[in-house]
Coordinates of C-alpha atoms and ligand atoms in Angstrom, one line a residue:
M266 CA 7.1 -2.2 22.8
T267 CA 9.2 0.5 21.1
V268 CA 12.3 -1.7 21.3
I269 CA 10.4 -4.7 19.7
K270 CA 9.1 -2.4 16.9
S271 CA 12.6 -1.1 16.2
C272 CA 14.1 -4.6 16.1
L273 CA 11.3 -5.8 13.7
F274 CA 11.8 -2.8 11.6
S275 CA 15.6 -3.3 11.2
L276 CA 14.9 -6.9 10.4
S277 CA 12.6 -5.8 7.6
Q278 CA 15.5 -3.9 6.0
N279 CA 17.9 -6.9 6.0
S280 CA 18.4 -7.9 2.4
N281 CA 20.3 -11.1 3.3
I282 CA 17.4 -12.5 5.4
N283 CA 15.1 -11.3 2.6
K284 CA 16.9 -13.6 0.1
I285 CA 16.7 -16.6 2.4
A286 CA 13.0 -15.9 3.2
N287 CA 12.1 -15.6 -0.5
K288 CA 13.7 -19.0 -1.2
M289 CA 11.5 -20.5 1.6
G290 CA 8.4 -18.9 0.2
P291 CA 5.4 -17.7 2.3
K292 CA 4.4 -20.4 4.8
I293 CA 1.0 -21.0 6.2
G294 CA -0.1 -18.2 8.5
I295 CA 1.9 -15.7 6.4
R296 CA -0.2 -16.8 3.4
S297 CA -3.3 -15.3 4.9
F298 CA -1.8 -11.9 4.4
I299 CA -0.4 -12.5 0.9
A300 CA -2.9 -12.9 -2.0
G301 CA -1.1 -15.7 -3.8
T302 CA 2.3 -16.4 -5.3
N303 CA 1.1 -16.7 -8.9
L304 CA -1.4 -14.9 -11.2
S305 CA -4.0 -17.6 -11.0
E306 CA -4.1 -17.6 -7.2
L307 CA -4.2 -13.8 -7.3
E308 CA -7.2 -13.8 -9.8
T309 CA -9.2 -16.2 -7.5
N310 CA -8.6 -14.0 -4.5
V311 CA -9.4 -10.8 -6.4
S312 CA -12.6 -12.2 -7.8
H313 CA -13.7 -13.3 -4.4
L314 CA -13.3 -9.7 -3.0
N315 CA -14.9 -8.2 -6.1
E316 CA -17.9 -10.4 -5.6
N317 CA -18.3 -8.9 -2.2
N318 CA -18.2 -5.4 -3.6
I319 CA -14.6 -4.8 -2.6
A320 CA -12.1 -3.3 -5.1
V321 CA -8.4 -4.1 -4.9
T322 CA -5.0 -2.5 -5.5
I323 CA -2.4 -5.1 -6.4
D324 CA 1.2 -5.0 -5.3
N325 CA 3.5 -7.3 -7.1
L326 CA 5.9 -7.8 -4.2
G327 CA 9.6 -6.9 -4.6
E328 CA 12.2 -5.0 -2.7
F329 CA 16.0 -4.6 -2.6
V330 CA 16.4 -4.3 -6.3
Y331 CA 19.9 -3.2 -7.2
F332 CA 20.4 -4.8 -10.7
E333 CA 19.0 -3.7 -14.0
D334 CA 17.7 -7.2 -15.0
E335 CA 15.7 -7.4 -11.7
A336 CA 14.1 -4.0 -12.3
R337 CA 13.3 -5.1 -15.9
K338 CA 11.7 -8.4 -14.6
A339 CA 9.6 -6.4 -12.0
T340 CA 8.4 -4.1 -14.8
T341 CA 7.4 -7.0 -17.0
N342 CA 5.6 -8.7 -14.1
I343 CA 3.6 -5.5 -13.3
I344 CA 2.6 -5.2 -16.9
K345 CA 1.4 -8.8 -16.8
V346 CA -0.9 -7.9 -13.9
I347 CA -2.2 -4.8 -15.7
E348 CA -3.1 -7.0 -18.7
K349 CA -4.8 -9.6 -16.4
I350 CA -6.9 -6.8 -14.8
N351 CA -8.0 -5.7 -18.3
E352 CA -8.5 -9.1 -19.7
K353 CA -10.6 -10.4 -16.8
N354 CA -12.3 -7.0 -16.2
L355 CA -11.3 -7.1 -12.5
N356 CA -12.2 -4.2 -10.2
G357 CA -8.7 -3.3 -9.4
H358 CA -5.6 -1.2 -9.9
I359 CA -1.9 -1.4 -9.3
S360 CA 0.3 -0.3 -6.5
L361 CA 4.0 -0.2 -7.2
K362 CA 7.2 0.8 -5.5
L363 CA 9.7 2.9 -7.5
T364 CA 12.7 1.1 -6.0
Q365 CA 11.3 -2.1 -7.5
I366 CA 11.6 -0.7 -11.0
G367 CA 15.0 0.8 -10.6
L368 CA 15.1 3.9 -8.3
D369 CA 18.2 2.6 -6.6
I370 CA 19.9 2.0 -9.9
S371 CA 19.3 5.3 -11.8
L372 CA 16.5 7.9 -12.1
E373 CA 16.6 7.5 -15.9
L374 CA 16.0 3.7 -15.7
C375 CA 13.2 4.1 -13.1
E376 CA 11.5 6.8 -15.2
K377 CA 11.8 4.7 -18.4
H378 CA 10.2 1.7 -16.7
L379 CA 7.4 3.8 -15.1
I380 CA 6.5 5.4 -18.4
E381 CA 6.3 1.9 -20.0
I382 CA 4.0 0.9 -17.2
L383 CA 1.9 4.1 -17.4
Q384 CA 1.5 3.7 -21.1
C385 CA 0.3 0.1 -20.8
A386 CA -2.0 1.1 -18.0
Y387 CA -3.4 4.0 -20.0
E388 CA -4.2 1.7 -22.9
S389 CA -5.7 -0.9 -20.5
K390 CA -7.7 1.8 -18.6
V391 CA -6.0 0.7 -15.3
F392 CA -5.0 3.2 -12.6
I393 CA -1.5 3.1 -11.1
N394 CA -0.6 4.1 -7.5
I395 CA 3.0 4.9 -6.7
D396 CA 3.6 3.8 -3.1
M397 CA 5.9 6.0 -0.9
E398 CA 8.9 4.4 0.7
D399 CA 11.4 5.6 3.3
Y400 CA 12.5 9.2 3.6
Q401 CA 15.8 8.8 1.7
H402 CA 13.8 7.9 -1.5
L403 CA 11.3 10.7 -1.1
D404 CA 12.9 13.5 -3.1
S405 CA 13.8 11.2 -6.0
S406 CA 10.3 9.7 -6.0
W407 CA 8.7 13.2 -6.2
Q408 CA 11.2 14.1 -9.0
I409 CA 10.0 11.1 -11.1
I410 CA 6.3 11.8 -10.3
R411 CA 6.7 15.4 -11.4
A412 CA 8.3 14.3 -14.7
C413 CA 5.6 11.8 -15.5
K414 CA 2.7 14.1 -14.4
S415 CA 3.2 16.2 -17.5
Q416 CA 2.6 13.2 -19.7
Y417 CA 0.1 11.0 -17.8
S418 CA -2.8 11.5 -15.5
N419 CA -3.7 7.9 -14.8
F420 CA -1.7 7.7 -11.6
G421 CA -1.6 8.9 -8.0
T422 CA 0.6 8.6 -5.0
V423 CA 0.9 8.5 -1.3
I424 CA 1.2 11.1 1.5
Q425 CA 2.7 9.9 4.8
A426 CA 1.3 11.8 7.7
A427 CA 4.3 11.0 9.9
L428 CA 6.4 13.4 7.9
F429 CA 6.5 17.1 8.6
R430 CA 6.9 18.0 4.9
T431 CA 3.6 16.5 3.8
D432 CA 1.6 19.7 4.3
K433 CA 3.7 21.1 1.5
D434 CA 3.5 17.9 -0.6
I435 CA -0.3 17.7 -0.4
N436 CA -0.7 21.4 -1.3
C437 CA 1.5 21.1 -4.4
N438 CA -0.5 18.0 -5.5
K439 CA -4.1 19.0 -5.0
D440 CA -4.8 17.9 -8.5
M441 CA -3.8 14.3 -7.9
R442 CA -5.7 11.3 -6.5
L443 CA -3.9 10.6 -3.2
R444 CA -3.7 7.8 -0.7
I445 CA -3.1 9.1 2.9
V446 CA -1.3 6.8 5.3
K447 CA 0.4 7.2 8.6
G448 CA 3.7 6.0 7.3
A449 CA 5.3 2.6 7.6
Y450 CA 9.0 3.6 8.0
K451 CA 10.8 4.6 11.1
E452 CA 12.1 8.1 10.4
N453 CA 14.3 10.5 12.3
S454 CA 12.8 13.1 14.7
N455 CA 14.3 15.9 12.4
V456 CA 11.9 15.0 9.7
A457 CA 9.0 13.1 11.3
F458 CA 6.5 13.1 14.2
Q459 CA 7.5 10.4 16.7
S460 CA 4.3 10.1 18.8
S461 CA 1.2 8.3 17.6
K462 CA -0.9 11.1 19.0
D463 CA 0.9 13.7 16.7
I464 CA 0.8 11.4 13.7
D465 CA -3.0 10.7 14.1
K466 CA -3.7 14.5 14.5
H467 CA -1.7 15.2 11.3
Y468 CA -3.3 12.3 9.5
L469 CA -6.8 13.7 10.2
K470 CA -5.7 17.1 9.1
L471 CA -4.3 15.9 5.7
C472 CA -7.3 13.6 5.0
K473 CA -9.8 16.5 5.7
A474 CA -7.7 18.9 3.5
H475 CA -7.7 16.5 0.5
L476 CA -11.3 15.5 0.9
M477 CA -12.2 19.2 0.7
N478 CA -9.9 19.6 -2.4
G479 CA -12.4 17.5 -4.3
K480 CA -9.9 15.1 -5.8
F481 CA -10.2 11.4 -5.0
T482 CA -8.9 10.4 -1.5
S483 CA -7.9 6.9 -0.4
I484 CA -8.2 6.8 3.4
A485 CA -5.7 4.0 4.1
T486 CA -5.9 3.0 7.7
H487 CA -7.1 0.2 10.0
D488 CA -7.7 2.7 12.8
H489 CA -11.4 2.7 13.7
N490 CA -11.2 5.9 15.7
I491 CA -9.8 7.8 12.7
I492 CA -12.3 6.1 10.3
N493 CA -15.3 7.1 12.6
E494 CA -14.1 10.7 12.9
L495 CA -13.7 10.9 9.1
I496 CA -17.1 9.4 8.4
K497 CA -18.6 12.2 10.6
Y498 CA -16.6 14.8 8.8
I499 CA -17.7 13.4 5.4
E500 CA -21.3 13.4 6.4
D501 CA -21.2 16.9 8.0
N502 CA -19.6 18.3 4.8
R503 CA -21.8 16.2 2.4
I504 CA -18.8 14.8 0.6
D505 CA -19.8 12.6 -2.3
K506 CA -19.2 8.9 -1.7
N507 CA -17.6 8.6 -5.1
K508 CA -14.8 11.0 -4.1
F509 CA -13.1 8.7 -1.6
E510 CA -12.6 5.1 -0.5
F511 CA -11.3 3.3 2.6
Q512 CA -8.3 1.2 2.0
M513 CA -7.0 -1.7 4.2
L514 CA -4.4 -4.4 3.8
Y515 CA -5.4 -7.9 2.6
G516 CA -6.2 -10.1 5.6
F517 CA -6.5 -7.3 8.1
R518 CA -9.8 -6.2 9.8
T519 CA -12.0 -8.0 7.3
N520 CA -15.1 -7.4 9.5
L521 CA -14.5 -3.7 9.4
Q522 CA -14.1 -3.8 5.6
E523 CA -17.4 -5.6 5.3
S524 CA -19.2 -3.2 7.7
L525 CA -18.0 -0.2 5.6
V526 CA -19.3 -1.9 2.4
K527 CA -22.6 -2.4 4.1
Q528 CA -22.8 1.3 5.0
G529 CA -22.4 2.1 1.3
F530 CA -18.8 3.2 1.3
Q531 CA -16.2 2.2 -1.3
V532 CA -13.6 -0.1 0.1
C533 CA -10.4 -1.2 -1.6
V534 CA -8.0 -3.9 -0.3
Y535 CA -4.3 -3.7 -0.9
M536 CA -3.3 -7.1 -2.2
P537 CA 0.4 -8.0 -2.0
Y538 CA 1.2 -10.9 -4.3
G539 CA 4.3 -12.9 -5.2
K540 CA 7.1 -14.7 -3.5
D541 CA 9.0 -11.6 -2.2
W542 CA 7.0 -11.4 1.0
Y543 CA 9.6 -10.7 3.6
G544 CA 10.0 -6.9 3.7
Y545 CA 6.3 -6.3 3.4
F546 CA 5.4 -8.8 6.1
M547 CA 8.1 -7.6 8.6
R548 CA 6.8 -4.0 8.3
R549 CA 3.4 -5.2 9.3
L550 CA 4.8 -6.9 12.4
A551 CA 6.8 -3.7 13.2
E552 CA 3.7 -1.5 12.9
R553 CA 1.7 -3.7 15.2
P554 CA 3.6 -6.5 17.0
Q555 CA 0.2 -8.0 18.0
N556 CA 0.0 -9.1 14.4
I557 CA 2.2 -12.0 15.4
N558 CA -0.8 -13.3 17.4
L559 CA -2.8 -13.2 14.2
V560 CA -0.2 -15.2 12.3
I561 CA 0.0 -17.8 15.1
K562 CA -3.8 -18.1 15.2
Q563 CA -4.0 -18.5 11.4
S564 CA -1.3 -21.1 11.4
L565 CA -2.9 -23.1 14.1
S566 CA -6.3 -23.0 12.6
K567 CA -4.9 -24.1 9.2
L568 CA -3.0 -26.9 10.9
F569 CA -6.2 -28.1 12.8
I570 CA -8.2 -28.0 9.5
K571 CA -5.5 -30.0 7.8
A572 CA -5.4 -32.5 10.6
N573 CA -9.2 -32.6 10.7
V574 CA -9.2 -31.6 14.3
Ligands
FAD99 C1 -3.9 0.3 1.9 C2 -2.6 0.7 2.6 C3 -1.6 1.2 1.8 C4 -0.4 1.6 2.4 N1 0.6 2.2 1.7 C5 1.7 2.7 2.3 C6 2.7 3.4 1.6 O1 2.7 3.5 0.4 N2 3.7 3.9 2.3 C7 3.8 3.8 3.7 O2 4.8 4.3 4.3 N3 2.9 3.1 4.4 C8 1.8 2.6 3.7 N4 0.9 1.9 4.5 C9 1.1 1.6 5.9 C10 0.7 2.7 6.8 O3 1.6 3.8 6.7 C11 0.7 2.3 8.3 O4 2.0 1.9 8.7 C12 -0.2 1.1 8.6 O5 -1.4 1.3 7.9 C13 -0.5 1.1 10.1 O6 -1.2 2.2 10.5 P1 -2.8 2.3 10.7 O7 -3.3 3.6 10.3 O8 -3.5 1.1 10.0 O9 -3.1 2.1 12.2 P2 -2.2 1.8 13.5 O10 -1.6 3.1 13.9 O11 -1.3 0.6 13.2 O12 -3.3 1.3 14.5 C14 -4.1 2.3 15.2 C15 -5.2 1.5 16.0 O13 -6.1 0.8 15.1 C16 -6.4 -0.5 15.6 N5 -5.9 -1.5 14.7 C17 -4.9 -1.4 13.8 N6 -4.7 -2.6 13.1 C18 -5.6 -3.4 13.7 C19 -5.9 -4.8 13.4 N7 -5.2 -5.5 12.5 N8 -6.8 -5.4 14.2 C20 -7.5 -4.7 15.1 N9 -7.3 -3.4 15.4 C21 -6.3 -2.8 14.7 C22 -5.8 -0.6 17.0 O14 -6.7 -0.1 17.9 C23 -4.6 0.4 16.9 O15 -4.2 0.9 18.1 C24 -0.3 1.5 3.9 C25 -1.4 1.1 4.6 C26 -2.5 0.7 4.0 C27 -3.7 0.2 4.9

């Protein structure tokens, strides 16, 4: 299983395959995990979730950005989604990756784009979440976050429990709204826990710490054992339901999402949208190779529906 996960993860980082995959576009099966390739499909899917009392965080897909015009285009597209959320009064916010808006080109360019996005989001009363990427982008990401924190408060970021350093990161950012995740990237044993047991233990510790800090916590996991333990912790410590939410990815564990809503918890679904599906999708397969079964099932059922079987 570890070898399959490593292969899938290396494939997710291949920019040549990414280019080919994007030209092909998301095919059936994959589409069940991507919330549309244009704004109108996105709006339909967001409205559907909102009607079921589920909020969304929208990720305008895009990776491997090494040219200024691509970073500019991504910034413009993110701003269009912010305007759409505001115009249609959708219950949603934005998730973005700093590499998408120029982190691999220059810190100055990335910061300039982020400030433009934060200003538009501020005027539109939309929250922005800065996703965390692999370890090599971590210091530069925090550098940009620190620079923007002095000017804007309408954004938060992500803490990856797999990393040793996150105890320090969470302590220095007690004043921020934070999403806690296990970590989607394969990192070296010098900087990250390698066993799922250690990652899960650290995940629970970080979530509990931030829940007690009193700032908003997004508990982003599909792991029912972790969710159950945190619900007990939340109840034992009488933590206000408005101070946290559960986050899951679009198309994953929808029954669990609905059950949490029924129990009165806030649920927010991460909605990847756009044509640049490859990197996002391959990381989902690397995290849980069983997801391939889900894709096959979805593809077959769509095929049968189309064929009227
Ligand atoms: C909303 C959201 C935002 C994220 N943002 C980031 C980010 O910015 N940066 C980053 O590095 N990572 C991010 N991630 C990815 C995250 O780091 C993990 O890689 C990913 O969530 C897988 O870990 P998990 O906690 O869901 O559970 P896993 O460790 O994958 O699974 C634990 C257990 O949960 C159960 N389970 C999991 N998935 C399913 C399923 N589909 N069906 C049935 N049972 C299942 C199984 O029993 C499994 O053994 C994000 C994840 C989410 C949900």
